[in-house]
Amino acid sequence: MKKQVFLVLTVLSILLFTACNSLSKEEIISEVEENAKEVHSYKVEVDFEDEYPRDEEVEKSSSKTEAFIDLKANQGFIDHTNQHGILYQYYFEGDDVYSDQRGRGNWLLEDDWTEEVVHTIARSDYNAILNYYLPIIKEQENVDMEHKENSYIISYSGGDEEGAELLKLYEGRELEEDTDKAIEMILEIDENTMFIQSFQFRLEEELDEGTMVFQEHRIFSEINEIENIEVPEGVVSY
């Protein structure tokens, strides 16, 4: 009898746990958007890779970024290693961005933001995921959801329209309508805080020369633990 009671209680506990963790896509995204207001600082690591078909060959490049961001102070420090293995460091405060190549301490104020500066800062932005990617996921019905350990995982694969919209973000250009495009997105969310833990993105466009690929992986950590980002010595003199 005791074994039967224990079995029943175990089954009920499992059912209750499952029910408590069976939030809908709309509920999860709504909480992510709402709780984003509580994200004040964070660390983010970004791995980015792309492939371009050129003259029957494929040019591949990759870059890595590690950034510490304080949203309240509108301040950040970024280490960015580009496709040539060259380290660039960026410090921004408000609308001012300073750069230092190879960690030499020669900080320069960026009067005209280069494409690399814009993309590096954009990929370090927590809210960019909410502004550019979540709206697409919200509109789709064919979204896969999984509850794994302490995280919700949302996955989406899409086609031409979404691909064209998102590639503007990377290339700043309109895509030709007669090319096939495909995207994949995977969003991992902490079930307790409903903060974004990681984001994976892949976009492909079929060109006459071959397949062009963009893919990136962002990992967020130390949320609301970053304080007092140090202003580089070379910036203080400005």
Short mmCIF file of C-alpha atoms in Angstrom, two decimals:
data_model
loop_
_atom_site.label_atom_id
_atom_site.label_comp_id
_atom_site.label_asym_id
_atom_site.label_seq_id
_atom_site.Cartn_x
_atom_site.Cartn_y
_atom_site.Cartn_z
CA MET A 1 0.00 0.00 0.00
CA LYS A 2 2.81 2.40 0.91
CA LYS A 3 4.48 1.65 -2.41
CA GLN A 4 1.24 2.42 -4.28
CA VAL A 5 0.79 5.73 -2.43
CA PHE A 6 4.41 6.64 -3.15
CA LEU A 7 3.93 5.79 -6.82
CA VAL A 8 0.80 7.92 -7.08
CA LEU A 9 2.49 10.87 -5.37
CA THR A 10 5.50 10.53 -7.68
CA VAL A 11 3.29 10.54 -10.79
CA LEU A 12 1.35 13.55 -9.51
CA SER A 13 4.61 15.39 -8.80
CA ILE A 14 5.85 14.72 -12.31
CA LEU A 15 2.56 15.88 -13.84
CA LEU A 16 2.59 19.02 -11.68
CA PHE A 17 6.21 19.76 -12.60
CA THR A 18 5.43 19.29 -16.29
CA ALA A 19 2.37 21.55 -16.09
CA CYS A 20 4.37 24.26 -14.35
CA ASN A 21 6.98 24.13 -17.07
CA SER A 22 4.68 23.91 -20.09
CA LEU A 23 4.48 27.59 -20.91
CA SER A 24 3.40 28.46 -24.42
CA LYS A 25 5.66 30.21 -26.91
CA GLU A 26 3.68 33.41 -26.45
CA GLU A 27 3.98 33.26 -22.66
CA ILE A 28 7.73 32.62 -22.77
CA ILE A 29 8.44 35.43 -25.24
CA SER A 30 6.20 37.82 -23.31
CA GLU A 31 8.15 37.12 -20.11
CA VAL A 32 11.48 37.46 -21.91
CA GLU A 33 10.42 40.87 -23.23
CA GLU A 34 9.10 42.00 -19.87
CA ASN A 35 12.11 40.77 -17.89
CA ALA A 36 14.53 42.38 -20.35
CA LYS A 37 13.70 45.62 -18.54
CA GLU A 38 15.55 44.17 -15.56
CA VAL A 39 18.74 43.48 -17.51
CA HIS A 40 21.13 46.27 -16.55
CA SER A 41 24.53 44.75 -17.31
CA TYR A 42 26.05 41.57 -18.71
CA LYS A 43 28.98 39.82 -20.34
CA VAL A 44 28.53 38.44 -23.86
CA GLU A 45 30.77 36.20 -25.96
CA VAL A 46 30.14 36.08 -29.71
CA ASP A 47 31.54 33.65 -32.28
CA PHE A 48 30.83 34.70 -35.87
CA GLU A 49 31.60 32.86 -39.12
CA ASP A 50 30.78 33.54 -42.74
CA GLU A 51 31.36 31.92 -46.11
CA TYR A 52 31.37 33.67 -49.50
CA PRO A 53 31.53 31.83 -52.83
CA ARG A 54 34.02 33.57 -55.14
CA ASP A 55 35.42 32.30 -58.43
CA GLU A 56 34.62 28.64 -57.78
CA GLU A 57 36.13 28.86 -54.29
CA VAL A 58 34.68 29.57 -50.88
CA GLU A 59 36.19 32.33 -48.77
CA LYS A 60 35.76 31.63 -45.07
CA SER A 61 36.33 34.02 -42.21
CA SER A 62 35.60 34.11 -38.50
CA SER A 63 35.78 36.54 -35.60
CA LYS A 64 35.40 36.47 -31.83
CA THR A 65 34.06 39.11 -29.49
CA GLU A 66 33.98 39.41 -25.70
CA ALA A 67 32.11 42.38 -24.30
CA PHE A 68 31.18 43.81 -20.91
CA ILE A 69 28.14 46.05 -21.13
CA ASP A 70 26.50 48.39 -18.60
CA LEU A 71 23.15 49.43 -20.04
CA LYS A 72 22.34 51.83 -17.21
CA ALA A 73 25.52 53.82 -17.78
CA ASN A 74 25.32 53.29 -21.57
CA GLN A 75 28.90 52.10 -21.35
CA GLY A 76 30.85 49.10 -22.63
CA PHE A 77 34.27 47.57 -23.19
CA ILE A 78 34.73 45.17 -26.11
CA ASP A 79 37.56 42.88 -27.21
CA HIS A 80 37.11 41.96 -30.86
CA THR A 81 39.46 39.68 -32.80
CA ASN A 82 38.68 40.03 -36.51
CA GLN A 83 39.03 37.55 -39.37
CA HIS A 84 42.74 38.38 -39.72
CA GLY A 85 43.44 37.60 -36.08
CA ILE A 86 43.96 41.28 -35.22
CA LEU A 87 42.71 42.43 -31.83
CA TYR A 88 40.64 45.59 -31.72
CA GLN A 89 39.41 47.00 -28.45
CA TYR A 90 36.45 49.33 -28.23
CA TYR A 91 35.22 51.46 -25.40
CA PHE A 92 31.94 53.31 -25.72
CA GLU A 93 30.13 55.74 -23.48
CA GLY A 94 26.96 57.31 -24.73
CA ASP A 95 27.37 58.04 -28.43
CA ASP A 96 31.16 58.20 -28.27
CA VAL A 97 33.17 55.16 -29.40
CA TYR A 98 36.93 54.84 -28.96
CA SER A 99 39.10 52.16 -30.58
CA ASP A 100 42.56 50.75 -29.95
CA GLN A 101 44.27 48.38 -32.39
CA ARG A 102 46.38 45.48 -31.07
CA GLY A 103 46.02 46.64 -27.45
CA ARG A 104 48.71 49.29 -27.81
CA GLY A 105 46.90 51.88 -25.73
CA ASN A 106 46.56 54.31 -28.64
CA TRP A 107 42.89 55.10 -28.18
CA LEU A 108 41.22 57.05 -30.99
CA LEU A 109 37.77 58.59 -31.08
CA GLU A 110 35.78 57.08 -33.95
CA ASP A 111 34.41 60.08 -35.83
CA ASP A 112 32.84 57.92 -38.54
CA TRP A 113 31.72 54.47 -37.42
CA THR A 114 33.01 51.78 -39.75
CA GLU A 115 30.85 48.80 -40.70
CA GLU A 116 32.96 46.59 -38.43
CA VAL A 117 32.41 48.91 -35.45
CA VAL A 118 28.65 48.98 -36.06
CA HIS A 119 28.35 45.20 -36.39
CA THR A 120 30.63 44.48 -33.43
CA ILE A 121 28.59 46.68 -31.11
CA ALA A 122 25.28 45.42 -32.53
CA ARG A 123 26.24 41.79 -31.89
CA SER A 124 27.05 42.72 -28.29
CA ASP A 125 23.59 44.18 -27.74
CA TYR A 126 21.17 42.10 -25.64
CA ASN A 127 18.19 44.13 -26.84
CA ALA A 128 19.07 43.58 -30.51
CA ILE A 129 17.77 40.02 -30.14
CA LEU A 130 14.47 41.36 -28.85
CA ASN A 131 14.23 43.99 -31.58
CA TYR A 132 15.28 41.98 -34.65
CA TYR A 133 14.83 38.27 -34.01
CA LEU A 134 12.04 37.77 -31.48
CA PRO A 135 9.44 39.57 -33.65
CA ILE A 136 10.04 36.99 -36.40
CA ILE A 137 9.74 34.07 -33.97
CA LYS A 138 6.55 35.56 -32.49
CA GLU A 139 4.83 35.59 -35.88
CA GLN A 140 5.61 31.96 -36.76
CA GLU A 141 3.57 28.87 -35.97
CA ASN A 142 6.18 26.24 -36.84
CA VAL A 143 8.34 26.86 -33.76
CA ASP A 144 9.83 23.98 -31.77
CA MET A 145 9.99 24.33 -27.98
CA GLU A 146 11.77 22.22 -25.41
CA HIS A 147 12.22 22.38 -21.66
CA LYS A 148 15.68 21.07 -20.82
CA GLU A 149 17.14 21.11 -17.31
CA ASN A 150 16.72 24.76 -16.22
CA SER A 151 16.14 26.29 -19.64
CA TYR A 152 13.52 26.82 -22.28
CA ILE A 153 14.81 26.27 -25.81
CA ILE A 154 12.98 27.80 -28.77
CA SER A 155 14.01 26.76 -32.29
CA TYR A 156 12.84 28.11 -35.61
CA SER A 157 13.70 27.43 -39.25
CA GLY A 158 12.40 29.84 -41.87
CA GLY A 159 12.60 30.83 -45.48
CA ASP A 160 12.94 33.61 -48.02
CA GLU A 161 10.97 36.46 -46.47
CA GLU A 162 12.54 36.21 -43.02
CA GLY A 163 15.97 35.60 -44.53
CA ALA A 164 15.76 38.70 -46.69
CA GLU A 165 14.69 40.80 -43.73
CA LEU A 166 17.52 39.61 -41.49
CA LEU A 167 20.29 39.74 -44.07
CA LYS A 168 19.70 43.49 -44.33
CA LEU A 169 21.00 43.56 -40.78
CA TYR A 170 24.32 42.07 -41.88
CA GLU A 171 24.80 43.43 -45.37
CA GLY A 172 22.72 46.59 -45.39
CA ARG A 173 21.32 45.73 -48.81
CA GLU A 174 18.15 44.46 -50.39
CA LEU A 175 18.38 40.86 -51.56
CA GLU A 176 17.40 39.72 -55.00
CA GLU A 177 13.95 38.18 -54.95
CA ASP A 178 14.88 35.16 -57.05
CA THR A 179 17.45 33.75 -54.62
CA ASP A 180 16.59 31.06 -52.08
CA LYS A 181 17.23 31.99 -48.48
CA ALA A 182 16.96 30.01 -45.25
CA ILE A 183 17.47 30.85 -41.59
CA GLU A 184 17.77 28.90 -38.36
CA MET A 185 17.49 30.38 -34.86
CA ILE A 186 17.90 28.75 -31.45
CA LEU A 187 17.13 30.73 -28.32
CA GLU A 188 17.97 29.43 -24.84
CA ILE A 189 16.21 31.10 -21.90
CA ASP A 190 16.76 30.69 -18.16
CA GLU A 191 13.51 29.34 -16.71
CA ASN A 192 13.94 31.17 -13.39
CA THR A 193 14.91 34.66 -14.52
CA MET A 194 13.57 34.44 -18.10
CA PHE A 195 16.79 36.09 -19.24
CA ILE A 196 18.36 35.05 -22.55
CA GLN A 197 21.29 32.68 -21.98
CA SER A 198 22.36 32.07 -25.55
CA PHE A 199 21.33 32.73 -29.13
CA GLN A 200 22.38 30.86 -32.27
CA PHE A 201 21.68 32.13 -35.74
CA ARG A 202 22.43 30.81 -39.23
CA LEU A 203 21.46 32.37 -42.54
CA GLU A 204 22.05 31.00 -46.04
CA GLU A 205 21.49 32.56 -49.46
CA GLU A 206 21.83 30.59 -52.69
CA LEU A 207 23.74 32.63 -55.27
CA ASP A 208 24.84 31.77 -58.80
CA GLU A 209 28.37 31.19 -57.50
CA GLY A 210 27.29 29.01 -54.57
CA THR A 211 25.93 29.30 -51.04
CA MET A 212 26.65 32.34 -48.87
CA VAL A 213 26.50 31.61 -45.13
CA PHE A 214 26.38 33.76 -42.00
CA GLN A 215 26.30 32.13 -38.58
CA GLU A 216 26.86 33.29 -35.04
CA HIS A 217 26.58 32.12 -31.46
CA ARG A 218 26.09 34.55 -28.57
CA ILE A 219 26.43 33.49 -24.92
CA PHE A 220 25.24 35.84 -22.17
CA SER A 221 26.50 35.56 -18.59
CA GLU A 222 27.12 37.62 -15.45
CA ILE A 223 23.78 39.34 -15.98
CA ASN A 224 23.43 42.30 -13.61
CA GLU A 225 26.84 41.50 -12.10
CA ILE A 226 28.96 43.94 -14.15
CA GLU A 227 29.80 47.12 -12.26
CA ASN A 228 32.15 50.04 -12.77
CA ILE A 229 33.58 49.36 -16.22
CA GLU A 230 37.00 50.96 -16.11
CA VAL A 231 37.61 53.80 -18.54
CA PRO A 232 40.85 53.10 -20.48
CA GLU A 233 43.68 55.45 -19.59
CA GLY A 234 44.02 56.70 -23.16
CA VAL A 235 40.34 57.66 -23.24
CA VAL A 236 40.52 59.72 -20.05
CA SER A 237 42.82 62.21 -21.77
CA TYR A 238 40.16 63.16 -24.34
#
